[in-house]
Amino acid sequence: MSDLQWFKTSSQGDKTTVFDPLRRRYCALTPEEEVRQKVLYLLVEHLGVPPGLLAVEYSIKVNGLDKRCDAVVFGRDGEPLMIVECKAPSVKLTQDTLEQALRYHSVLHPKFLMLYNGNDCFCFKIEDGKLNALDHLPTYQELSK
């Protein structure tokens, strides 16, 4: 287990923020940010992802446009292993969500994609250009193989 402090919130007036221990700053506690914090906690505390190899709101260019992956897990060699796309609980994970993650994949080329909205979670492994649904969330050790 890491020594990161998760789910520390602060309120000022009607605004609530949550401390992101990976970005080391407070962020507005939107429904999507709450989902992002839960998945980051899951990745680090339960799936063994080293905090230093997990980037949050990772900037990339897709067809010349600035985009941000909610999270990217990297290997010890610096290569992307998994893109995580988060949505608010009220947003269904649809083909559009998968296509968004695949656009990010076209730039970073990780072996895994994860879609999460706090209710549903889908994880895929990409092998030989084919998208294969997984029946479990891979640990960092599995991602690194």
PDB file of C-alpha atoms in Angstrom:
ATOM      1  CA  MET A   1       0.000   0.000   0.000  1.00  0.00           C
ATOM      2  CA  SER A   2       1.166   3.503  -0.750  1.00  0.00           C
ATOM      3  CA  ASP A   3       1.355   6.318   1.734  1.00  0.00           C
ATOM      4  CA  LEU A   4      -0.706   8.633  -0.474  1.00  0.00           C
ATOM      5  CA  GLN A   5      -3.639  10.348   1.212  1.00  0.00           C
ATOM      6  CA  TRP A   6      -6.847   9.796  -0.760  1.00  0.00           C
ATOM      7  CA  PHE A   7     -10.259  11.490  -0.679  1.00  0.00           C
ATOM      8  CA  LYS A   8      -9.261  14.534   1.363  1.00  0.00           C
ATOM      9  CA  THR A   9     -11.843  17.219   0.607  1.00  0.00           C
ATOM     10  CA  SER A  10     -12.138  20.905   1.380  1.00  0.00           C
ATOM     11  CA  SER A  11     -15.098  23.271   1.108  1.00  0.00           C
ATOM     12  CA  GLN A  12     -15.192  27.002   0.572  1.00  0.00           C
ATOM     13  CA  GLY A  13     -18.695  28.372   0.311  1.00  0.00           C
ATOM     14  CA  ASP A  14     -20.599  26.171  -2.109  1.00  0.00           C
ATOM     15  CA  LYS A  15     -17.450  24.789  -3.795  1.00  0.00           C
ATOM     16  CA  THR A  16     -15.993  21.435  -2.773  1.00  0.00           C
ATOM     17  CA  THR A  17     -12.529  20.346  -3.838  1.00  0.00           C
ATOM     18  CA  VAL A  18     -10.688  17.066  -3.502  1.00  0.00           C
ATOM     19  CA  PHE A  19      -6.939  16.675  -3.049  1.00  0.00           C
ATOM     20  CA  ASP A  20      -5.340  14.663  -5.840  1.00  0.00           C
ATOM     21  CA  PRO A  21      -2.236  13.086  -4.291  1.00  0.00           C
ATOM     22  CA  LEU A  22      -0.772  12.337  -7.725  1.00  0.00           C
ATOM     23  CA  ARG A  23      -1.070  15.891  -9.059  1.00  0.00           C
ATOM     24  CA  ARG A  24      -0.412  17.232  -5.531  1.00  0.00           C
ATOM     25  CA  ARG A  25      -3.183  19.816  -5.720  1.00  0.00           C
ATOM     26  CA  TYR A  26      -6.847  20.373  -4.980  1.00  0.00           C
ATOM     27  CA  CYS A  27      -9.289  19.928  -7.886  1.00  0.00           C
ATOM     28  CA  ALA A  28     -12.962  20.844  -8.184  1.00  0.00           C
ATOM     29  CA  LEU A  29     -14.976  17.843  -7.013  1.00  0.00           C
ATOM     30  CA  THR A  30     -17.087  17.321 -10.128  1.00  0.00           C
ATOM     31  CA  PRO A  31     -18.842  13.972 -10.700  1.00  0.00           C
ATOM     32  CA  GLU A  32     -16.142  13.017 -13.248  1.00  0.00           C
ATOM     33  CA  GLU A  33     -13.335  14.021 -10.862  1.00  0.00           C
ATOM     34  CA  GLU A  34     -14.866  11.835  -8.156  1.00  0.00           C
ATOM     35  CA  VAL A  35     -14.822   8.888 -10.580  1.00  0.00           C
ATOM     36  CA  ARG A  36     -11.230   9.724 -11.591  1.00  0.00           C
ATOM     37  CA  GLN A  37     -10.105   9.775  -7.946  1.00  0.00           C
ATOM     38  CA  LYS A  38     -11.783   6.416  -7.293  1.00  0.00           C
ATOM     39  CA  VAL A  39     -10.087   4.804 -10.297  1.00  0.00           C
ATOM     40  CA  LEU A  40      -6.690   6.293  -9.381  1.00  0.00           C
ATOM     41  CA  TYR A  41      -7.101   4.862  -5.872  1.00  0.00           C
ATOM     42  CA  LEU A  42      -8.025   1.475  -7.358  1.00  0.00           C
ATOM     43  CA  LEU A  43      -5.016   1.502  -9.696  1.00  0.00           C
ATOM     44  CA  VAL A  44      -2.478   2.448  -7.011  1.00  0.00           C
ATOM     45  CA  GLU A  45      -3.842   0.785  -3.882  1.00  0.00           C
ATOM     46  CA  HIS A  46      -5.334  -2.413  -5.311  1.00  0.00           C
ATOM     47  CA  LEU A  47      -3.723  -3.076  -8.697  1.00  0.00           C
ATOM     48  CA  GLY A  48      -0.174  -2.122  -7.710  1.00  0.00           C
ATOM     49  CA  VAL A  49       0.449   0.719 -10.147  1.00  0.00           C
ATOM     50  CA  PRO A  50       3.439   2.744  -8.880  1.00  0.00           C
ATOM     51  CA  PRO A  51       2.212   6.338  -8.331  1.00  0.00           C
ATOM     52  CA  GLY A  52       5.229   7.717 -10.207  1.00  0.00           C
ATOM     53  CA  LEU A  53       4.208   5.765 -13.322  1.00  0.00           C
ATOM     54  CA  LEU A  54       0.657   7.092 -13.431  1.00  0.00           C
ATOM     55  CA  ALA A  55      -0.041  10.373 -15.244  1.00  0.00           C
ATOM     56  CA  VAL A  56      -3.317  12.238 -14.659  1.00  0.00           C
ATOM     57  CA  GLU A  57      -4.882  14.412 -17.373  1.00  0.00           C
ATOM     58  CA  TYR A  58      -2.049  13.491 -19.725  1.00  0.00           C
ATOM     59  CA  SER A  59      -1.872  15.876 -22.704  1.00  0.00           C
ATOM     60  CA  ILE A  60      -1.606  14.531 -26.246  1.00  0.00           C
ATOM     61  CA  LYS A  61      -2.305  15.770 -29.774  1.00  0.00           C
ATOM     62  CA  VAL A  62      -4.912  13.884 -31.824  1.00  0.00           C
ATOM     63  CA  ASN A  63      -5.148  15.013 -35.447  1.00  0.00           C
ATOM     64  CA  GLY A  64      -3.568  18.332 -34.473  1.00  0.00           C
ATOM     65  CA  LEU A  65      -6.040  18.918 -31.610  1.00  0.00           C
ATOM     66  CA  ASP A  66      -5.048  19.155 -27.947  1.00  0.00           C
ATOM     67  CA  LYS A  67      -6.663  16.333 -25.941  1.00  0.00           C
ATOM     68  CA  ARG A  68      -6.205  14.920 -22.457  1.00  0.00           C
ATOM     69  CA  CYS A  69      -6.325  11.308 -21.346  1.00  0.00           C
ATOM     70  CA  ASP A  70      -7.885  11.044 -17.885  1.00  0.00           C
ATOM     71  CA  ALA A  71      -5.026   8.772 -16.831  1.00  0.00           C
ATOM     72  CA  VAL A  72      -2.170   6.881 -18.454  1.00  0.00           C
ATOM     73  CA  VAL A  73      -0.260   4.029 -16.815  1.00  0.00           C
ATOM     74  CA  PHE A  74       3.370   3.805 -17.922  1.00  0.00           C
ATOM     75  CA  GLY A  75       5.873   0.986 -17.850  1.00  0.00           C
ATOM     76  CA  ARG A  76       9.216   1.342 -16.114  1.00  0.00           C
ATOM     77  CA  ASP A  77      10.690   1.966 -19.581  1.00  0.00           C
ATOM     78  CA  GLY A  78       8.426   5.011 -20.051  1.00  0.00           C
ATOM     79  CA  GLU A  79       6.173   3.334 -22.614  1.00  0.00           C
ATOM     80  CA  PRO A  80       2.383   3.751 -22.156  1.00  0.00           C
ATOM     81  CA  LEU A  81       0.727   0.540 -20.939  1.00  0.00           C
ATOM     82  CA  MET A  82      -2.891   1.608 -20.424  1.00  0.00           C
ATOM     83  CA  ILE A  83      -5.181   4.555 -21.109  1.00  0.00           C
ATOM     84  CA  VAL A  84      -7.993   5.132 -18.614  1.00  0.00           C
ATOM     85  CA  GLU A  85     -11.041   7.098 -19.776  1.00  0.00           C
ATOM     86  CA  CYS A  86     -13.401   8.287 -17.024  1.00  0.00           C
ATOM     87  CA  LYS A  87     -16.941   9.574 -17.286  1.00  0.00           C
ATOM     88  CA  ALA A  88     -19.359  10.883 -14.670  1.00  0.00           C
ATOM     89  CA  PRO A  89     -21.736   8.244 -13.230  1.00  0.00           C
ATOM     90  CA  SER A  90     -24.610   9.793 -15.192  1.00  0.00           C
ATOM     91  CA  VAL A  91     -22.777   9.211 -18.500  1.00  0.00           C
ATOM     92  CA  LYS A  92     -23.210   5.778 -20.040  1.00  0.00           C
ATOM     93  CA  LEU A  93     -20.157   4.045 -21.430  1.00  0.00           C
ATOM     94  CA  THR A  94     -21.013   3.740 -25.110  1.00  0.00           C
ATOM     95  CA  GLN A  95     -19.348   3.099 -28.434  1.00  0.00           C
ATOM     96  CA  ASP A  96     -18.535   6.834 -28.486  1.00  0.00           C
ATOM     97  CA  THR A  97     -16.581   6.448 -25.231  1.00  0.00           C
ATOM     98  CA  LEU A  98     -14.648   3.522 -26.671  1.00  0.00           C
ATOM     99  CA  GLU A  99     -13.946   5.450 -29.879  1.00  0.00           C
ATOM    100  CA  GLN A 100     -12.597   8.367 -27.817  1.00  0.00           C
ATOM    101  CA  ALA A 101     -10.195   5.998 -26.028  1.00  0.00           C
ATOM    102  CA  LEU A 102      -9.226   4.441 -29.369  1.00  0.00           C
ATOM    103  CA  ARG A 103      -8.364   7.899 -30.763  1.00  0.00           C
ATOM    104  CA  TYR A 104      -6.017   8.348 -27.815  1.00  0.00           C
ATOM    105  CA  HIS A 105      -4.693   4.840 -28.447  1.00  0.00           C
ATOM    106  CA  SER A 106      -3.835   5.832 -32.020  1.00  0.00           C
ATOM    107  CA  VAL A 107      -1.293   8.289 -30.571  1.00  0.00           C
ATOM    108  CA  LEU A 108       0.076   6.412 -27.528  1.00  0.00           C
ATOM    109  CA  HIS A 109      -0.306   2.732 -28.620  1.00  0.00           C
ATOM    110  CA  PRO A 110      -0.727   1.130 -25.167  1.00  0.00           C
ATOM    111  CA  LYS A 111      -1.660  -2.558 -24.861  1.00  0.00           C
ATOM    112  CA  PHE A 112      -4.694  -1.816 -22.645  1.00  0.00           C
ATOM    113  CA  LEU A 113      -7.728   0.501 -22.480  1.00  0.00           C
ATOM    114  CA  MET A 114     -10.011   0.999 -19.491  1.00  0.00           C
ATOM    115  CA  LEU A 115     -13.386   2.779 -19.462  1.00  0.00           C
ATOM    116  CA  TYR A 116     -14.956   3.651 -16.098  1.00  0.00           C
ATOM    117  CA  ASN A 117     -17.924   5.730 -14.948  1.00  0.00           C
ATOM    118  CA  GLY A 118     -18.194   4.673 -11.310  1.00  0.00           C
ATOM    119  CA  ASN A 119     -20.945   2.179 -12.175  1.00  0.00           C
ATOM    120  CA  ASP A 120     -19.537   0.219 -15.083  1.00  0.00           C
ATOM    121  CA  CYS A 121     -15.978  -0.693 -15.955  1.00  0.00           C
ATOM    122  CA  PHE A 122     -14.688  -2.189 -19.181  1.00  0.00           C
ATOM    123  CA  CYS A 123     -11.116  -3.182 -19.818  1.00  0.00           C
ATOM    124  CA  PHE A 124      -9.642  -4.248 -23.136  1.00  0.00           C
ATOM    125  CA  LYS A 125      -6.337  -5.665 -24.315  1.00  0.00           C
ATOM    126  CA  ILE A 126      -5.227  -4.828 -27.823  1.00  0.00           C
ATOM    127  CA  GLU A 127      -3.393  -7.674 -29.537  1.00  0.00           C
ATOM    128  CA  ASP A 128      -2.542  -7.854 -33.250  1.00  0.00           C
ATOM    129  CA  GLY A 129      -4.837  -4.892 -33.917  1.00  0.00           C
ATOM    130  CA  LYS A 130      -7.801  -6.628 -32.258  1.00  0.00           C
ATOM    131  CA  LEU A 131      -9.707  -5.339 -29.244  1.00  0.00           C
ATOM    132  CA  ASN A 132     -10.248  -8.123 -26.699  1.00  0.00           C
ATOM    133  CA  ALA A 133     -12.527  -7.555 -23.695  1.00  0.00           C
ATOM    134  CA  LEU A 134     -11.052  -8.703 -20.387  1.00  0.00           C
ATOM    135  CA  ASP A 135     -13.083 -10.290 -17.609  1.00  0.00           C
ATOM    136  CA  HIS A 136     -10.951  -8.655 -14.897  1.00  0.00           C
ATOM    137  CA  LEU A 137      -8.853  -5.566 -14.209  1.00  0.00           C
ATOM    138  CA  PRO A 138      -5.193  -6.368 -14.780  1.00  0.00           C
ATOM    139  CA  THR A 139      -2.652  -5.700 -12.055  1.00  0.00           C
ATOM    140  CA  TYR A 140       0.408  -3.622 -12.836  1.00  0.00           C
ATOM    141  CA  GLN A 141       2.385  -6.842 -13.110  1.00  0.00           C
ATOM    142  CA  GLU A 142      -0.052  -8.100 -15.796  1.00  0.00           C
ATOM    143  CA  LEU A 143       0.077  -4.753 -17.626  1.00  0.00           C
ATOM    144  CA  SER A 144       3.886  -4.941 -17.650  1.00  0.00           C
ATOM    145  CA  LYS A 145       4.179  -8.395 -19.237  1.00  0.00           C
TER     146      LYS A 145
END
